[in-house]
Short mmCIF file of N, CA, C and O and ligand atoms in Angstrom, two decimals:
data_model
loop_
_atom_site.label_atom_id
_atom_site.label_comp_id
_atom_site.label_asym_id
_atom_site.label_seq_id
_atom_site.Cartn_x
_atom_site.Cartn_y
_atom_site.Cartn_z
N UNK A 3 -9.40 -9.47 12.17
CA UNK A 3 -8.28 -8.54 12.31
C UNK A 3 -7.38 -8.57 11.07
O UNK A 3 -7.30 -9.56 10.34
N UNK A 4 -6.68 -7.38 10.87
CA UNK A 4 -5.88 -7.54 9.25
C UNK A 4 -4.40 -7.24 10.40
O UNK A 4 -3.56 -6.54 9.83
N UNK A 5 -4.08 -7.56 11.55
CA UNK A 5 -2.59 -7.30 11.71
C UNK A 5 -1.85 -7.79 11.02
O UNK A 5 -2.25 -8.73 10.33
N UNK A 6 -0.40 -7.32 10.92
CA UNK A 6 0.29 -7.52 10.17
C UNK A 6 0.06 -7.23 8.30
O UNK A 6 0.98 -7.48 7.51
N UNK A 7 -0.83 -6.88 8.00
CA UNK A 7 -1.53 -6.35 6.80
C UNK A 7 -1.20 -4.83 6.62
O UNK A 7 -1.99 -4.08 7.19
N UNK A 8 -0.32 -4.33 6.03
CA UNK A 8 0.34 -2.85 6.38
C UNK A 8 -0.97 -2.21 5.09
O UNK A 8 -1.04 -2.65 3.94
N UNK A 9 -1.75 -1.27 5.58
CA UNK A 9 -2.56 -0.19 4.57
C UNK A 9 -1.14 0.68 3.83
O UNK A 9 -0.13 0.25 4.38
N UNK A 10 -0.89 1.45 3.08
CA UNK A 10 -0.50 1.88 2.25
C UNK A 10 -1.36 3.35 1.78
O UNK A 10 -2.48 3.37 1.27
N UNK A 11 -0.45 4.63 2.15
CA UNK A 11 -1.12 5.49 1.43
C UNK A 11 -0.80 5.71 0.10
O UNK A 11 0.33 5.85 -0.36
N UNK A 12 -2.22 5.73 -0.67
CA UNK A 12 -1.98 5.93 -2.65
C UNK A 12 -1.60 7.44 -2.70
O UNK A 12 -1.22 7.92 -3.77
N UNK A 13 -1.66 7.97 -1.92
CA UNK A 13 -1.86 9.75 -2.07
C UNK A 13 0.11 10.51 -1.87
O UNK A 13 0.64 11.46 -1.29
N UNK A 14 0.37 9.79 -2.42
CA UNK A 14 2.10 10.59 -2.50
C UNK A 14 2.12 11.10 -3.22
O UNK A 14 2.39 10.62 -4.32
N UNK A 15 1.82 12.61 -3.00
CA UNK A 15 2.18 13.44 -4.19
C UNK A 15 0.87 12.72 -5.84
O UNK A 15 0.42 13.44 -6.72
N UNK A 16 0.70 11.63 -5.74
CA UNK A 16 0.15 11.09 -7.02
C UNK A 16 -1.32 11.66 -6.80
O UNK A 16 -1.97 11.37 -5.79
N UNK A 17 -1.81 12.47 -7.82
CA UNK A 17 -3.23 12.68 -8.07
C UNK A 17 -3.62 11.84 -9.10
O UNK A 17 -4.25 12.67 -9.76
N UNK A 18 -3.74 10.59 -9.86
CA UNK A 18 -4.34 10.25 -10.47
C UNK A 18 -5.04 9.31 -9.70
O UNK A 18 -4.51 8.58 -8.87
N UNK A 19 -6.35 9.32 -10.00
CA UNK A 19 -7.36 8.43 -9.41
C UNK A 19 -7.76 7.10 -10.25
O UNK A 19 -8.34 6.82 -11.30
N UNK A 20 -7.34 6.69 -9.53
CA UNK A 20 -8.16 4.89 -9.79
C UNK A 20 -9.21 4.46 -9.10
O UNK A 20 -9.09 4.02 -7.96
N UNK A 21 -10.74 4.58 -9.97
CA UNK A 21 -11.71 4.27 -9.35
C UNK A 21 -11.70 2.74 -8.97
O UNK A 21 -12.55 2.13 -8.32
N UNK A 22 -10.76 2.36 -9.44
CA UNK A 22 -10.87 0.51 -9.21
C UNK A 22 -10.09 0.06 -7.96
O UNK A 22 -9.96 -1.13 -7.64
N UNK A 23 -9.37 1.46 -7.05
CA UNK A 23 -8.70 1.09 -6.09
C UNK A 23 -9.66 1.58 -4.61
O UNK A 23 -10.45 2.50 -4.82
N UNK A 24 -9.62 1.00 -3.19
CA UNK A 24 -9.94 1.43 -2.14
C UNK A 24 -9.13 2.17 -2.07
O UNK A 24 -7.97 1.92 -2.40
N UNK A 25 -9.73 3.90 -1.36
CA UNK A 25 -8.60 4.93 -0.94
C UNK A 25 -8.09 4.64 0.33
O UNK A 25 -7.24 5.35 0.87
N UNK A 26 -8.66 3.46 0.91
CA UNK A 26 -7.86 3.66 2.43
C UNK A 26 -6.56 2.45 2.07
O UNK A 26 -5.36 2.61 2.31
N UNK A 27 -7.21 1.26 1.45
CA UNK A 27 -5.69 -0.04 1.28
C UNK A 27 -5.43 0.27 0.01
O UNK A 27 -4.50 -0.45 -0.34
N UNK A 28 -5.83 1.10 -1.01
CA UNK A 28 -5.09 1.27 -2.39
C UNK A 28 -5.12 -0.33 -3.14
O UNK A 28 -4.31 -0.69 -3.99
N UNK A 29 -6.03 -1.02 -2.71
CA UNK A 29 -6.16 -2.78 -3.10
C UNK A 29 -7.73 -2.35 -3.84
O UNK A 29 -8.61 -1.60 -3.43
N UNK A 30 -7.63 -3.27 -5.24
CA UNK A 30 -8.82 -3.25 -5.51
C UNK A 30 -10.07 -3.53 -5.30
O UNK A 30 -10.44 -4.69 -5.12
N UNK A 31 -10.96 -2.41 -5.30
CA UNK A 31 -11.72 -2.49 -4.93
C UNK A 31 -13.00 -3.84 -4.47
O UNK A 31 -13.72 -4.22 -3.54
N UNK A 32 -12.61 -4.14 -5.79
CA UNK A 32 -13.98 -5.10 -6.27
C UNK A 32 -15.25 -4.58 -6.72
O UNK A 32 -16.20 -5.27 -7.09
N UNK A 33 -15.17 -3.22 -6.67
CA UNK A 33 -16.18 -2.31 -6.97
C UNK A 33 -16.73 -2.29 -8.40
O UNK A 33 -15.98 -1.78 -9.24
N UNK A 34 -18.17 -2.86 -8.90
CA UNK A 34 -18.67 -2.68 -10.11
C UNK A 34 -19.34 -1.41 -10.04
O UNK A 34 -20.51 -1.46 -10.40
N UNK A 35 -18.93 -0.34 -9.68
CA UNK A 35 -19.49 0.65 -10.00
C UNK A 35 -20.57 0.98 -10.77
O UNK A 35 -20.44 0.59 -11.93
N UNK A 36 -22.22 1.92 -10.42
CA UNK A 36 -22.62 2.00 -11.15
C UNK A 36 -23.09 0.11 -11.63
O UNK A 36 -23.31 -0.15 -12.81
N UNK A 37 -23.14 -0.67 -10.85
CA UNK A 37 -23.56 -2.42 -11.36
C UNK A 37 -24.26 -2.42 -10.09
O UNK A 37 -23.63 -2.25 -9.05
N UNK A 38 -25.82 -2.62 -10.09
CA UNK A 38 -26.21 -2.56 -9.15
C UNK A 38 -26.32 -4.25 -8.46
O UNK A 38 -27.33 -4.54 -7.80
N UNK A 39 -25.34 -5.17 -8.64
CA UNK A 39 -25.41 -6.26 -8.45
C UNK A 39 -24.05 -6.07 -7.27
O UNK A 39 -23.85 -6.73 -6.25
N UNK A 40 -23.23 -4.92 -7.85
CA UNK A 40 -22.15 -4.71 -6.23
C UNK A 40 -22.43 -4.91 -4.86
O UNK A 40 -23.36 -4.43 -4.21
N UNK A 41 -21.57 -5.63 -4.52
CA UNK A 41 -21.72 -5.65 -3.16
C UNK A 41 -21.92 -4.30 -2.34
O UNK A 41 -22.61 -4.41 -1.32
N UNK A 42 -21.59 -3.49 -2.54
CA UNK A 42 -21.90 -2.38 -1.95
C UNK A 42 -23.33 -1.79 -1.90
O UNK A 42 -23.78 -1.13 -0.96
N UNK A 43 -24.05 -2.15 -3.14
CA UNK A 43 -25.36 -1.88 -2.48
C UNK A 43 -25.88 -2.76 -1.53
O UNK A 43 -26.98 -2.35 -1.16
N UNK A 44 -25.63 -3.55 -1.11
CA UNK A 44 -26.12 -4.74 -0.31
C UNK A 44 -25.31 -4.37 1.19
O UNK A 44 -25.96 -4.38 2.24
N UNK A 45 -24.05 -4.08 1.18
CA UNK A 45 -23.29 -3.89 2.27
C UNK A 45 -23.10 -1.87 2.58
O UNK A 45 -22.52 -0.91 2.08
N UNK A 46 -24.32 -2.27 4.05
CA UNK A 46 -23.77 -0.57 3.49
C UNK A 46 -22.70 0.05 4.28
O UNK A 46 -22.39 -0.52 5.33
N UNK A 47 -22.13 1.02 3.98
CA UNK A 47 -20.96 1.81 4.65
C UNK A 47 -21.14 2.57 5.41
O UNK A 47 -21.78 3.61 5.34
N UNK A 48 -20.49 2.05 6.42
CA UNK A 48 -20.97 3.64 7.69
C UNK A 48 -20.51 4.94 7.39
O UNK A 48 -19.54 5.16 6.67
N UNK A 49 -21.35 5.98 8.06
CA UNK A 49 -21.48 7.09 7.39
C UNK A 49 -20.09 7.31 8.26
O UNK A 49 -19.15 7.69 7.56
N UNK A 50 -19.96 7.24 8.85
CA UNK A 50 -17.62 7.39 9.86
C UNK A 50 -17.13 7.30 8.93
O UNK A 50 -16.35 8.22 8.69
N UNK A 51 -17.23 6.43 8.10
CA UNK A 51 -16.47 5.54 7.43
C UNK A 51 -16.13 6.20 6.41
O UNK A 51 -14.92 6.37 6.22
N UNK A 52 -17.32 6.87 5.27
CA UNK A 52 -17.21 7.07 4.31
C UNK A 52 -17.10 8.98 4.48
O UNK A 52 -17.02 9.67 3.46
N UNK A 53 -17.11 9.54 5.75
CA UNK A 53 -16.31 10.77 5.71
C UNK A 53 -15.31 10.97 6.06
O UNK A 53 -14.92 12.12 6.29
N UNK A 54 -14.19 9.33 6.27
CA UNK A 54 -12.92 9.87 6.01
C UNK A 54 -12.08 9.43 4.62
O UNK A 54 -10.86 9.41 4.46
N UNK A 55 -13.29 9.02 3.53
CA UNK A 55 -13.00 9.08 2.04
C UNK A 55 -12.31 10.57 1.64
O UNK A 55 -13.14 11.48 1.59
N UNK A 56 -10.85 10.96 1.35
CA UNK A 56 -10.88 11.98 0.94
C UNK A 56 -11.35 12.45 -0.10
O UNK A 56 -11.39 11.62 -1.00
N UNK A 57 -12.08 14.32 -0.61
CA UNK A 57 -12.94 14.80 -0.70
C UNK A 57 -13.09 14.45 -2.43
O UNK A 57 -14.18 14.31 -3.00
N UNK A 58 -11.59 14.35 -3.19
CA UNK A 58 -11.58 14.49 -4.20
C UNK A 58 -12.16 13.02 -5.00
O UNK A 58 -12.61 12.87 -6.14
N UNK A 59 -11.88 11.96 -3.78
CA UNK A 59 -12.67 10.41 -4.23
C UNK A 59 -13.89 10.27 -3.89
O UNK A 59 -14.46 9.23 -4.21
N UNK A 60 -14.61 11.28 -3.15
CA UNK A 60 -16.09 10.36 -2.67
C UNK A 60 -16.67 10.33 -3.96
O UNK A 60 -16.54 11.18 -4.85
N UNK A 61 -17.46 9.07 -4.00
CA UNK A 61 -18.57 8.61 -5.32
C UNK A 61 -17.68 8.54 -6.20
O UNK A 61 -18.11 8.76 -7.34
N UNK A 62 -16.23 8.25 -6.10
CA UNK A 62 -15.49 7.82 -7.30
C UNK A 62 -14.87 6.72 -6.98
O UNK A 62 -15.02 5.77 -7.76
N UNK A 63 -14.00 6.53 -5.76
CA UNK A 63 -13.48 5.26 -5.68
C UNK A 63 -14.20 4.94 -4.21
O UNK A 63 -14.31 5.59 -3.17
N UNK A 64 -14.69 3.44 -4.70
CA UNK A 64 -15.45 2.60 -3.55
C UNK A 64 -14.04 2.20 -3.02
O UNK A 64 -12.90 2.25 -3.48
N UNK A 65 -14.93 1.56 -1.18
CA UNK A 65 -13.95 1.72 -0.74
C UNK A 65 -14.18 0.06 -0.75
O UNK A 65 -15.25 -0.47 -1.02
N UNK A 66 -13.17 -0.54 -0.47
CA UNK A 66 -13.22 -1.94 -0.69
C UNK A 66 -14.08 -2.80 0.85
O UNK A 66 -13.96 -2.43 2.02
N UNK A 67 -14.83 -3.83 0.40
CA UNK A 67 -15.55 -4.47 1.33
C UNK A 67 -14.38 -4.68 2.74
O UNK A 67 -14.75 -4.10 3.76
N UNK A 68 -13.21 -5.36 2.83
CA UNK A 68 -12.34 -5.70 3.43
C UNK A 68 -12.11 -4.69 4.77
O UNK A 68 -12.06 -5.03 5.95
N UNK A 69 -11.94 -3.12 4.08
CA UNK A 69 -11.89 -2.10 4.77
C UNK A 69 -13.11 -1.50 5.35
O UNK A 69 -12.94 -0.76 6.32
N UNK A 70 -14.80 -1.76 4.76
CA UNK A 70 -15.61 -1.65 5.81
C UNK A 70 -15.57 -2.96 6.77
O UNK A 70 -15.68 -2.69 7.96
N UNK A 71 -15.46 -4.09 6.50
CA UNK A 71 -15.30 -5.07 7.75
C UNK A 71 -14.25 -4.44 8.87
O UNK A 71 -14.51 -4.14 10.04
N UNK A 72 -13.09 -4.35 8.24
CA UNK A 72 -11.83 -3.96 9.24
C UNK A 72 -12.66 -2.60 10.20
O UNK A 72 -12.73 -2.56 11.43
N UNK A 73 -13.04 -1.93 9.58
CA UNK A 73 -14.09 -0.77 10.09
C UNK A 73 -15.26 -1.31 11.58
O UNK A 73 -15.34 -1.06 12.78
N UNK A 74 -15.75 -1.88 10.92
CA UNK A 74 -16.57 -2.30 11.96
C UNK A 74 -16.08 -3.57 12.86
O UNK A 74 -16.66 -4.07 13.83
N UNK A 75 -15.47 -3.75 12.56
CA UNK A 75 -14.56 -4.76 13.53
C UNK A 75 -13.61 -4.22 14.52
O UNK A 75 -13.24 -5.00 15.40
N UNK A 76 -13.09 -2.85 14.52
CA UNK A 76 -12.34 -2.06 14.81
C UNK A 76 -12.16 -0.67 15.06
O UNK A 76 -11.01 -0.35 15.34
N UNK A 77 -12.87 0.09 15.02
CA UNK A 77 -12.97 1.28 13.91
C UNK A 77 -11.78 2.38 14.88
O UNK A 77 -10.86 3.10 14.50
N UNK A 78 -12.22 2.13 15.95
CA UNK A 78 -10.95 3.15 16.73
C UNK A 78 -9.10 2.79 15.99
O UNK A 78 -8.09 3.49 15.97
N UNK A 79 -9.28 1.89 15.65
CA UNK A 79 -7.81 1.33 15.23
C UNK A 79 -7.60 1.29 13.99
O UNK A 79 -6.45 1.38 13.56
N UNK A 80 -9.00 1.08 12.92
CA UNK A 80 -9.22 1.83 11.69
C UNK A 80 -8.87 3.34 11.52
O UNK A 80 -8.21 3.63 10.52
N UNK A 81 -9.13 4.05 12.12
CA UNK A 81 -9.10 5.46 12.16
C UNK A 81 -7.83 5.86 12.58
O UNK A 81 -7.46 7.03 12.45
N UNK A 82 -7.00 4.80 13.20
CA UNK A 82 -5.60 5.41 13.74
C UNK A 82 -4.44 4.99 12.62
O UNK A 82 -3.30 5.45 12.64
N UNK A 83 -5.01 3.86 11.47
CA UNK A 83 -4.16 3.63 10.73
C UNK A 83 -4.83 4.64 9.58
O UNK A 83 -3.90 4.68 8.77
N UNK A 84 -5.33 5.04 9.33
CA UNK A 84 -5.93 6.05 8.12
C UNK A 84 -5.21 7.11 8.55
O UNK A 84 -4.30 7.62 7.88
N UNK A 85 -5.64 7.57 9.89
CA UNK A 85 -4.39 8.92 10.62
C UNK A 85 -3.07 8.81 10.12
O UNK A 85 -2.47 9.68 9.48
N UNK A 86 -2.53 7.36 10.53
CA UNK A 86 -0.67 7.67 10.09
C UNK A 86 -0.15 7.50 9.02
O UNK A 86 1.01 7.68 8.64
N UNK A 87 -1.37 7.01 8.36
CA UNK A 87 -1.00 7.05 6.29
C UNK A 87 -1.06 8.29 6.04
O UNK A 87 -0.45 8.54 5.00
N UNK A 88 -1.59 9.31 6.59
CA UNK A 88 -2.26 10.47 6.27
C UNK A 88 -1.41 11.59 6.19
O UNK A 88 -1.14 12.48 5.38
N UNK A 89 -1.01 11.18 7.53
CA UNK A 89 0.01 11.97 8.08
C UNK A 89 1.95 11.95 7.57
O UNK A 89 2.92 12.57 7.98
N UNK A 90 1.77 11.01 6.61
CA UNK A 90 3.27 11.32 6.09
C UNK A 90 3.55 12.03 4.85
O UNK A 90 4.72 12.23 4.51
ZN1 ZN B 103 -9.80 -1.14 1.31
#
């Protein structure tokens, strides 16, 4: 569980993209992009998961390992904190 771990939306008004950040915690990724030694090829992302990447980040910013665990550990409560970042 990440309670008490507040997500953070990166998307205020700011369009610059940081492929080195997760779009859902704005925490770095860990993402070697393009390094096929990333954890991400090894860990894969549920497809839920990665269509609520908004449209302008998919295949640009990975989303951080932390946030697919929290995902599958959770995902109804994942999806309700992505909702109220979303929503301000
Ligand atoms: Zn994350």
């Amino acid at each position: 569980m990440v309670a008490g771990r507040r997500l953070q939306s990166q998307f205020g008004g700011m369009k610059q993209i940081d492929d080195k950040k997760c779009p859902f915690c704005g925490k770095p990724n860990g993402c070697m992009a393009g390094d096929p030694s990333c954890w991400c090829n090894f860990e894969s992302v549920p497809t839920g998961l990665q269509a609520l990447v908004p449209a302008e980040l998919v295949m640009k910013s990975c989303i951080c390992r932390e946030c697919v665990l929290a995902w599958k550990a959770d995902e109804a409560g994942f999806r309700r904190r992505i909702d109220s970042t979303e929503s301000v």
